[in-house]
Amino acid sequence: MKKLLLIMLLTIVGGVECICKAQNISREKQEQIINYVNCFYTARYILAHPDLKQENKGIKDNGIDTISIEKAYQYAKLDSILKANNMQITADSLTKKLKDRNVKCLKNSGLKKSVEIVEFVYNVADTKKIEKFKITREDERELERKILSYIFQDEENSEEQNKQEDEEVGETKVQEQNSEAGLPIGFWILLGSVVFCLVAGVAVLFFKLLNREHELDNKKTSYRNLEKDVDKLKQKNKELDDKIKKLEKDSKEKNKEKDKEKNKENVVTDDTQQEVVNNTVETEENVVESPMELPISEEPVAVSKPVFYYADVDVSDDCFVRVNENKTKKSVYQLNVNQRNFVLIDDEQLYEVKLSRVGGSGITDACEVKGAYQKGKTVSVTPGKVVLEDNGKWKIVDKAKIEIK
C-alpha cells in the first residue's frame, strides 16, 4: 500500500512539473515564505492559549494574527515585537527554532522543479518537531495551502505580465506564442490547480494510512503482551487449583480418620454405659427385697465421671508393673478405670520410638501389632481389657490391637 501511494504521488508531482514547467522562486520570495511561517505559527500558538492575555493583545495589536505572506515581518522585527510584549520564551523556543530549521530546509532545496517546491512547502510547514506547542494538523494544512496558492498565483501574475508585454510588441508575436503553447494559459492554470488538489489529497491520505498502520502495530504489540499476561495468570490459577485440590483431599482423609476414631470411642462409651447401668441395676436388686418397694423416679441414671491411670511399658505376669494417676515421660498406656480397658497413648513421638522397633520395645507384651510403622502412616488402636486384682495390680485380660496403615 505504501509503495502504491508513493508511485501515485510521484506520478502526480511529475504531472505538475510538466504542466507548470520549470519555476524559479526568487530569494526575496523564499525569505517571505519563511518569515510568514514564523508569524503564522507564532500567532496560532499564542491564540490557542486565551489565558495568555498580554501575549494575545501583543499578537493582535501588531496584526501578526492576520498578516499575509507579502507583509510578513522579518525575523529580527518579529523577535523584537515578541520580546517587547513579554513573549521572550515564545521568541526563543518557537520562532527562532522555526527560523533556524526553515533556513536549513531552504539551503537543501533546489526549488527549480515543481516536486522540489512541493517538498520545500511541506518541510517548512511540518510540525513534527514542534509538537510540544500543540499546533494542530489543520493549521499545518492551512499553511501549506496558503503558501502553494501564493506560489502558483504569483506564477499566474507573472504570465499575465508577460502577456501584456507581448501585446505591446505586437499581435504577431502573441499568436506565435499561443500557437507554441497550443492551449490557453487559463486551461493550464485550471489543470495545474486540479492536479495540485489531487497531490494534496493523496498526500493527506498517505499520511493517514501511515498513522493508521502505526496504530495497528501498537495495538498488535499490546495484544501480544496481554496474551502473555493471560497465559501467566492461567498457569498460576492452575497451580493454585492443584494446591486446593490436594488440601481438600488431605482434609477429607483426616476427617475420615477422625470419624473412625469417634465411632470407636462411641462404641466403647456405649458398652461402658451399658455395663454401669447393669451394675447399678444388680446393686439395686440386691439392696431392695421387693420390686414393689422401689420408689418411682423419672430422673435419668447418673453415669460416673471416667477415671484414667497411666502405665509404662514394663509388664510382668500379664500385669502392669508401674501404674500412676498422672501421666509421666515414661507413660506408654492409658487405662480407663470405668471401662476396664487400656490403649496406647496417642502420640506421634511415642509411635516413632516404640512402633518403629516393635521387637525390642516391649510393646508386644501388652499389644498385638499389625503392619510396619513409618512416619506419616495411620495408627489405629483397639482397646485391650484389664481387671484389678486383690493385690492392687492391673492384669491384662485381652491384649490391645494396633493396626498400622
Short mmCIF file of C-alpha atoms in Angstrom, two decimals:
data_model
loop_
_atom_site.label_atom_id
_atom_site.label_comp_id
_atom_site.label_asym_id
_atom_site.label_seq_id
_atom_site.Cartn_x
_atom_site.Cartn_y
_atom_site.Cartn_z
CA MET A 1 0.00 0.00 0.00
CA LYS A 2 2.83 2.41 0.87
CA LYS A 3 4.61 1.71 -2.42
CA LEU A 4 1.40 2.22 -4.40
CA LEU A 5 0.73 5.59 -2.76
CA LEU A 6 4.33 6.66 -3.32
CA ILE A 7 4.11 5.78 -7.03
CA MET A 8 0.83 7.73 -7.35
CA LEU A 9 2.35 10.73 -5.58
CA LEU A 10 5.42 10.76 -7.81
CA THR A 11 3.24 10.42 -10.91
CA ILE A 12 1.03 13.37 -9.94
CA VAL A 13 4.01 15.51 -8.97
CA GLY A 14 5.56 14.68 -12.33
CA GLY A 15 2.34 15.88 -13.97
CA VAL A 16 2.56 19.13 -12.03
CA GLU A 17 6.12 19.56 -13.20
CA CYS A 18 5.13 19.02 -16.83
CA ILE A 19 2.14 21.35 -16.61
CA CYS A 20 3.69 24.15 -14.62
CA LYS A 21 7.04 23.81 -16.40
CA ALA A 22 10.23 24.85 -14.63
CA GLN A 23 9.78 27.54 -11.99
CA ASN A 24 12.28 29.64 -10.06
CA ILE A 25 11.35 31.36 -6.79
CA SER A 26 13.41 34.43 -6.08
CA ARG A 27 15.47 34.74 -2.92
CA GLU A 28 13.19 37.51 -1.73
CA LYS A 29 10.07 35.33 -2.08
CA GLN A 30 11.80 32.45 -0.32
CA GLU A 31 12.57 34.66 2.67
CA GLN A 32 8.98 35.98 2.63
CA ILE A 33 7.67 32.38 2.89
CA ILE A 34 9.98 31.57 5.81
CA ASN A 35 9.04 34.82 7.60
CA TYR A 36 5.36 34.04 7.05
CA VAL A 37 5.78 30.56 8.59
CA ASN A 38 7.34 32.21 11.69
CA CYS A 39 4.48 34.71 12.01
CA PHE A 40 1.72 32.15 11.24
CA TYR A 41 2.76 29.53 13.79
CA THR A 42 3.70 32.10 16.46
CA ALA A 43 0.23 33.66 16.18
CA ARG A 44 -1.51 30.23 16.16
CA TYR A 45 0.33 29.15 19.31
CA ILE A 46 -0.48 32.34 21.26
CA LEU A 47 -4.12 32.47 20.10
CA ALA A 48 -4.62 28.85 21.19
CA HIS A 49 -3.94 29.95 24.81
CA PRO A 50 -6.57 32.54 25.83
CA ASP A 51 -5.10 32.67 29.35
CA LEU A 52 -2.04 34.45 27.93
CA LYS A 53 -3.92 37.76 27.80
CA GLN A 54 -0.98 40.15 27.40
CA GLU A 55 0.59 37.97 24.70
CA ASN A 56 -2.73 37.76 22.79
CA LYS A 57 -3.03 41.53 22.94
CA GLY A 58 0.51 41.91 21.52
CA ILE A 59 -0.27 39.49 18.67
CA LYS A 60 -3.46 41.34 17.70
CA ASP A 61 -2.10 44.87 18.16
CA ASN A 62 0.76 44.17 15.74
CA GLY A 63 -1.50 42.35 13.26
CA ILE A 64 0.55 39.14 13.41
CA ASP A 65 -2.65 37.08 13.51
CA THR A 66 -3.89 38.43 10.15
CA ILE A 67 -0.63 39.17 8.35
CA SER A 68 -0.08 37.99 4.75
CA ILE A 69 2.96 36.47 3.06
CA GLU A 70 3.81 39.72 1.30
CA LYS A 71 3.66 41.68 4.59
CA ALA A 72 5.19 39.09 6.89
CA TYR A 73 7.65 40.50 9.44
CA GLN A 74 11.28 39.60 9.05
CA TYR A 75 12.76 37.52 11.86
CA ALA A 76 14.55 40.43 13.56
CA LYS A 77 11.40 42.57 13.56
CA LEU A 78 9.18 39.72 14.77
CA ASP A 79 11.68 38.83 17.50
CA SER A 80 11.74 42.41 18.80
CA ILE A 81 7.92 42.60 18.80
CA LEU A 82 7.63 39.37 20.80
CA LYS A 83 10.23 40.37 23.38
CA ALA A 84 8.62 43.82 23.76
CA ASN A 85 5.32 42.12 24.64
CA ASN A 86 6.74 39.71 27.28
CA MET A 87 6.97 36.79 24.84
CA GLN A 88 10.65 36.01 25.37
CA ILE A 89 10.04 32.25 25.77
CA THR A 90 7.92 32.07 22.61
CA ALA A 91 10.54 34.05 20.68
CA ASP A 92 13.42 31.76 21.75
CA SER A 93 11.70 28.37 21.90
CA LEU A 94 9.36 28.62 18.89
CA THR A 95 10.10 31.49 16.47
CA LYS A 96 13.90 31.14 16.49
CA LYS A 97 13.61 27.36 16.28
CA LEU A 98 11.34 27.66 13.21
CA LYS A 99 13.61 30.21 11.56
CA ASP A 100 16.78 28.10 12.01
CA ARG A 101 15.08 24.95 10.76
CA ASN A 102 13.48 26.56 7.71
CA VAL A 103 16.66 28.34 6.67
CA LYS A 104 18.35 24.96 6.71
CA CYS A 105 15.49 23.50 4.60
CA LEU A 106 15.94 26.35 2.11
CA LYS A 107 19.64 25.61 1.69
CA ASN A 108 18.91 21.94 0.99
CA SER A 109 16.20 22.71 -1.64
CA GLY A 110 16.90 23.47 -5.30
CA LEU A 111 13.46 25.00 -5.97
CA LYS A 112 13.93 24.58 -9.70
CA LYS A 113 11.31 21.88 -10.19
CA SER A 114 7.71 21.58 -9.05
CA VAL A 115 8.49 18.49 -6.94
CA GLU A 116 11.21 20.46 -5.13
CA ILE A 117 8.80 23.32 -4.49
CA VAL A 118 6.14 20.98 -3.04
CA GLU A 119 8.74 19.26 -0.86
CA PHE A 120 10.02 22.64 0.35
CA VAL A 121 6.50 23.74 1.33
CA TYR A 122 5.83 20.52 3.25
CA ASN A 123 9.15 20.79 5.09
CA VAL A 124 8.76 24.41 6.21
CA ALA A 125 5.15 23.77 7.30
CA ASP A 126 5.96 20.49 9.12
CA THR A 127 5.01 20.48 12.85
CA LYS A 128 6.52 17.17 13.94
CA LYS A 129 9.47 18.76 15.70
CA ILE A 130 7.37 21.48 17.36
CA GLU A 131 4.67 19.19 18.75
CA LYS A 132 5.07 20.48 22.30
CA PHE A 133 3.49 23.80 21.19
CA LYS A 134 0.26 21.91 20.29
CA ILE A 135 -0.13 23.38 16.81
CA THR A 136 -2.88 21.40 15.09
CA ARG A 137 -2.70 19.45 11.84
CA GLU A 138 -5.43 21.74 10.46
CA ASP A 139 -3.10 24.73 10.95
CA GLU A 140 -0.37 22.86 9.09
CA ARG A 141 -2.67 22.05 6.16
CA GLU A 142 -3.94 25.65 6.04
CA LEU A 143 -0.38 26.99 5.95
CA GLU A 144 0.56 24.61 3.10
CA ARG A 145 -2.48 25.70 1.07
CA LYS A 146 -1.71 29.39 1.56
CA ILE A 147 1.96 29.04 0.55
CA LEU A 148 1.22 26.90 -2.51
CA SER A 149 -1.62 29.22 -3.54
CA TYR A 150 0.75 32.17 -3.21
CA ILE A 151 3.41 30.47 -5.37
CA PHE A 152 1.03 29.43 -8.19
CA GLN A 153 -0.90 32.70 -8.09
CA ASP A 154 2.36 34.61 -8.37
CA GLU A 155 3.26 32.48 -11.39
CA GLU A 156 -0.08 33.35 -12.97
CA ASN A 157 0.51 37.06 -12.38
CA SER A 158 3.96 36.84 -13.97
CA GLU A 159 2.44 35.12 -17.01
CA GLU A 160 -0.16 37.88 -17.31
CA GLN A 161 2.59 40.47 -17.20
CA ASN A 162 4.49 38.62 -19.92
CA LYS A 163 1.31 38.53 -21.95
CA GLN A 164 0.84 42.27 -21.66
CA GLU A 165 4.42 42.84 -22.75
CA ASP A 166 3.86 40.55 -25.72
CA GLU A 167 0.74 42.52 -26.67
CA GLU A 168 2.79 45.67 -26.65
CA VAL A 169 5.34 44.08 -29.02
CA GLY A 170 2.62 43.03 -31.40
CA GLU A 171 -0.18 40.68 -32.18
CA THR A 172 2.00 38.53 -34.39
CA LYS A 173 4.33 37.56 -31.54
CA VAL A 174 1.35 36.75 -29.30
CA GLN A 175 -0.10 34.48 -31.91
CA GLU A 176 3.21 32.67 -32.30
CA GLN A 177 3.42 32.14 -28.54
CA ASN A 178 -0.18 30.89 -28.38
CA SER A 179 0.46 28.55 -31.28
CA GLU A 180 3.52 27.17 -29.48
CA ALA A 181 1.58 26.70 -26.26
CA GLY A 182 -1.25 25.04 -28.15
CA LEU A 183 -3.82 25.81 -25.40
CA PRO A 184 -4.83 28.95 -23.45
CA ILE A 185 -2.93 29.71 -20.22
CA GLY A 186 -6.17 29.57 -18.24
CA PHE A 187 -6.52 25.92 -19.17
CA TRP A 188 -3.04 25.16 -17.82
CA ILE A 189 -3.75 27.06 -14.60
CA LEU A 190 -7.03 25.19 -14.08
CA LEU A 191 -5.42 21.86 -14.84
CA GLY A 192 -2.50 22.67 -12.54
CA SER A 193 -4.92 23.52 -9.71
CA VAL A 194 -6.77 20.22 -10.17
CA VAL A 195 -3.53 18.27 -10.16
CA PHE A 196 -2.36 20.13 -7.07
CA CYS A 197 -5.57 19.26 -5.24
CA LEU A 198 -5.05 15.63 -6.18
CA VAL A 199 -1.49 15.75 -4.88
CA ALA A 200 -2.60 17.30 -1.61
CA GLY A 201 -5.42 14.75 -1.22
CA VAL A 202 -3.15 11.79 -1.92
CA ALA A 203 -0.54 13.16 0.48
CA VAL A 204 -3.12 13.52 3.26
CA LEU A 205 -4.41 10.01 2.57
CA PHE A 206 -0.86 8.68 2.58
CA PHE A 207 -0.05 10.18 5.97
CA LYS A 208 -3.35 8.98 7.44
CA LEU A 209 -2.63 5.44 6.28
CA LEU A 210 0.83 5.61 7.78
CA ASN A 211 -0.62 6.74 11.12
CA ARG A 212 -3.29 4.03 10.97
CA GLU A 213 -0.68 1.35 10.27
CA HIS A 214 1.43 2.61 13.17
CA GLU A 215 -1.60 2.44 15.48
CA LEU A 216 -2.35 -1.11 14.33
CA ASP A 217 1.23 -2.15 15.08
CA ASN A 218 0.95 -0.67 18.57
CA LYS A 219 -2.35 -2.48 19.16
CA LYS A 220 -0.87 -5.78 17.98
CA THR A 221 2.06 -5.34 20.36
CA SER A 222 -0.28 -4.57 23.28
CA TYR A 223 -2.45 -7.58 22.42
CA ARG A 224 0.62 -9.84 22.41
CA ASN A 225 1.63 -8.52 25.82
CA LEU A 226 -1.90 -9.10 27.12
CA GLU A 227 -1.87 -12.67 25.81
CA LYS A 228 1.41 -13.33 27.61
CA ASP A 229 -0.03 -11.92 30.85
CA VAL A 230 -3.17 -14.05 30.44
CA ASP A 231 -1.05 -17.18 29.93
CA LYS A 232 0.92 -16.43 33.09
CA LEU A 233 -2.29 -15.91 35.07
CA LYS A 234 -3.74 -19.16 33.73
CA GLN A 235 -0.61 -21.03 34.82
CA LYS A 236 -0.79 -19.51 38.30
CA ASN A 237 -4.50 -20.35 38.56
CA LYS A 238 -3.77 -23.93 37.57
CA GLU A 239 -1.09 -24.22 40.25
CA LEU A 240 -3.46 -22.78 42.85
CA ASP A 241 -6.23 -25.19 41.79
CA ASP A 242 -3.85 -28.13 42.17
CA LYS A 243 -2.86 -26.98 45.66
CA ILE A 244 -6.53 -26.52 46.67
CA LYS A 245 -7.44 -30.00 45.41
CA LYS A 246 -4.53 -31.52 47.33
CA LEU A 247 -5.54 -29.70 50.52
CA GLU A 248 -9.16 -30.84 50.11
CA LYS A 249 -8.03 -34.44 49.61
CA ASP A 250 -5.80 -34.34 52.72
CA SER A 251 -8.62 -32.74 54.72
CA LYS A 252 -11.08 -35.47 53.67
CA GLU A 253 -8.64 -38.21 54.67
CA LYS A 254 -8.07 -36.61 58.07
CA ASN A 255 -11.82 -36.24 58.61
CA LYS A 256 -12.35 -39.90 57.74
CA GLU A 257 -9.72 -40.93 60.29
CA LYS A 258 -11.30 -38.71 62.95
CA ASP A 259 -14.75 -40.15 62.18
CA LYS A 260 -13.39 -43.68 62.58
CA GLU A 261 -11.83 -42.83 65.93
CA LYS A 262 -15.03 -41.13 67.13
CA ASN A 263 -17.10 -44.15 66.10
CA LYS A 264 -14.77 -46.44 68.04
CA GLU A 265 -14.93 -44.19 71.10
CA ASN A 266 -18.73 -44.07 70.87
CA VAL A 267 -18.90 -47.85 70.74
CA VAL A 268 -16.64 -48.15 73.78
CA THR A 269 -18.63 -45.49 75.65
CA ASP A 270 -21.92 -47.25 74.87
CA ASP A 271 -20.51 -50.54 76.18
CA THR A 272 -19.27 -48.81 79.33
CA GLN A 273 -22.58 -47.08 79.94
CA GLN A 274 -24.43 -50.36 79.49
CA GLU A 275 -22.08 -52.08 81.95
CA VAL A 276 -22.55 -49.29 84.52
CA VAL A 277 -26.31 -49.49 84.13
CA ASN A 278 -26.25 -53.28 84.57
CA ASN A 279 -24.08 -52.97 87.69
CA THR A 280 -26.40 -50.34 89.10
CA VAL A 281 -29.47 -52.48 88.47
CA GLU A 282 -27.80 -55.51 90.08
CA THR A 283 -26.86 -53.43 93.13
CA GLU A 284 -30.38 -52.12 93.48
CA GLU A 285 -31.80 -55.64 93.18
CA ASN A 286 -29.53 -56.84 95.99
CA VAL A 287 -30.47 -53.97 98.30
CA VAL A 288 -34.22 -53.94 97.64
CA GLU A 289 -36.02 -57.16 98.54
CA SER A 290 -39.24 -56.45 96.66
CA PRO A 291 -39.62 -54.54 93.38
CA MET A 292 -42.90 -53.08 94.72
CA GLU A 293 -40.94 -51.15 97.34
CA LEU A 294 -38.77 -49.35 94.71
CA PRO A 295 -39.52 -45.65 94.52
CA ILE A 296 -40.85 -44.43 91.19
CA SER A 297 -38.46 -41.85 89.69
CA GLU A 298 -38.27 -40.29 86.26
CA GLU A 299 -34.69 -38.99 86.77
CA PRO A 300 -32.01 -40.49 84.47
CA VAL A 301 -29.37 -42.83 85.86
CA ALA A 302 -26.20 -40.90 86.71
CA VAL A 303 -23.02 -42.01 84.93
CA SER A 304 -19.79 -41.68 86.92
CA LYS A 305 -17.01 -39.47 85.57
CA PRO A 306 -14.32 -41.53 83.77
CA VAL A 307 -11.07 -42.08 85.68
CA PHE A 308 -7.76 -42.67 83.89
CA TYR A 309 -4.46 -44.17 85.09
CA TYR A 310 -1.16 -44.32 83.22
CA ALA A 311 1.29 -47.23 82.96
CA ASP A 312 4.76 -47.60 81.49
CA VAL A 313 5.88 -50.34 79.08
CA ASP A 314 7.02 -52.90 81.68
CA VAL A 315 4.67 -55.92 82.04
CA SER A 316 5.23 -58.85 84.44
CA ASP A 317 2.96 -61.91 84.74
CA ASP A 318 0.49 -60.13 82.44
CA CYS A 319 0.30 -57.24 84.93
CA PHE A 320 1.46 -53.66 84.51
CA VAL A 321 4.44 -53.16 86.81
CA ARG A 322 4.03 -49.39 87.42
CA VAL A 323 0.72 -47.51 87.28
CA ASN A 324 0.40 -43.80 88.12
CA GLU A 325 -2.55 -41.47 88.48
CA ASN A 326 -0.72 -38.78 86.46
CA LYS A 327 0.93 -39.04 83.06
CA THR A 328 4.77 -39.07 83.11
CA LYS A 329 7.50 -39.03 80.47
CA LYS A 330 7.71 -42.85 80.69
CA SER A 331 3.96 -43.40 80.33
CA VAL A 332 3.01 -45.65 77.38
CA TYR A 333 -0.53 -46.86 78.13
CA GLN A 334 -3.72 -45.13 79.28
CA LEU A 335 -6.06 -47.18 81.49
CA ASN A 336 -9.78 -46.37 81.65
CA VAL A 337 -10.81 -47.40 85.18
CA ASN A 338 -14.55 -47.15 84.43
CA GLN A 339 -14.42 -49.24 81.26
CA ARG A 340 -11.65 -51.61 82.46
CA ASN A 341 -9.63 -51.23 79.25
CA PHE A 342 -6.39 -49.68 78.03
CA VAL A 343 -4.96 -48.16 74.87
CA LEU A 344 -1.58 -46.96 73.57
CA ILE A 345 -1.20 -43.22 74.23
CA ASP A 346 -1.87 -41.22 71.05
CA ASP A 347 1.49 -39.53 70.49
CA GLU A 348 3.49 -39.46 67.23
CA GLN A 349 6.85 -39.35 69.03
CA LEU A 350 5.84 -42.36 71.11
CA TYR A 351 4.81 -44.20 67.92
CA GLU A 352 8.16 -43.50 66.31
CA VAL A 353 10.13 -44.68 69.37
CA LYS A 354 8.11 -47.82 70.19
CA LEU A 355 6.36 -48.92 66.98
CA SER A 356 9.33 -48.41 64.65
CA ARG A 357 11.20 -51.15 66.51
CA VAL A 358 8.47 -53.39 67.86
CA GLY A 359 10.69 -56.35 68.62
CA GLY A 360 12.77 -54.63 71.30
CA SER A 361 10.34 -52.01 72.63
CA GLY A 362 8.24 -54.23 74.94
CA ILE A 363 5.03 -53.28 73.16
CA THR A 364 4.21 -56.88 72.26
CA ASP A 365 3.85 -57.77 75.97
CA ALA A 366 0.57 -55.86 76.04
CA CYS A 367 -0.34 -55.38 72.38
CA GLU A 368 -0.65 -57.23 69.08
CA VAL A 369 0.94 -55.16 66.33
CA LYS A 370 -0.05 -55.48 62.66
CA GLY A 371 1.95 -53.63 60.00
CA ALA A 372 5.28 -51.74 59.93
CA TYR A 373 5.39 -48.19 61.22
CA GLN A 374 6.72 -45.29 59.12
CA LYS A 375 6.31 -41.58 59.62
CA GLY A 376 3.05 -40.32 58.14
CA LYS A 377 1.20 -43.65 58.42
CA THR A 378 -2.10 -44.05 60.27
CA VAL A 379 -2.13 -45.90 63.62
CA SER A 380 -5.45 -47.27 64.89
CA VAL A 381 -5.70 -48.90 68.35
CA THR A 382 -8.42 -51.28 69.54
CA PRO A 383 -8.54 -51.15 73.41
CA GLY A 384 -7.39 -54.14 75.42
CA LYS A 385 -9.22 -55.47 78.55
CA VAL A 386 -7.86 -55.33 82.13
CA VAL A 387 -9.07 -56.26 85.63
CA LEU A 388 -7.98 -55.01 89.07
CA GLU A 389 -6.69 -57.87 91.22
CA ASP A 390 -6.83 -58.09 95.02
CA ASN A 391 -3.16 -57.17 95.28
CA GLY A 392 -3.94 -53.82 93.57
CA LYS A 393 -2.29 -54.69 90.23
CA TRP A 394 -3.96 -54.28 86.85
CA LYS A 395 -3.89 -57.55 84.94
CA ILE A 396 -4.16 -57.76 81.14
CA VAL A 397 -7.07 -59.99 80.11
CA ASP A 398 -7.07 -59.18 76.37
CA LYS A 399 -4.20 -57.51 74.55
CA ALA A 400 -4.77 -54.25 72.71
CA LYS A 401 -4.68 -54.50 68.89
CA ILE A 402 -2.58 -51.97 66.94
CA GLU A 403 -3.05 -51.70 63.17
CA ILE A 404 -0.66 -49.58 61.09
CA LYS A 405 -1.75 -48.45 57.59
#
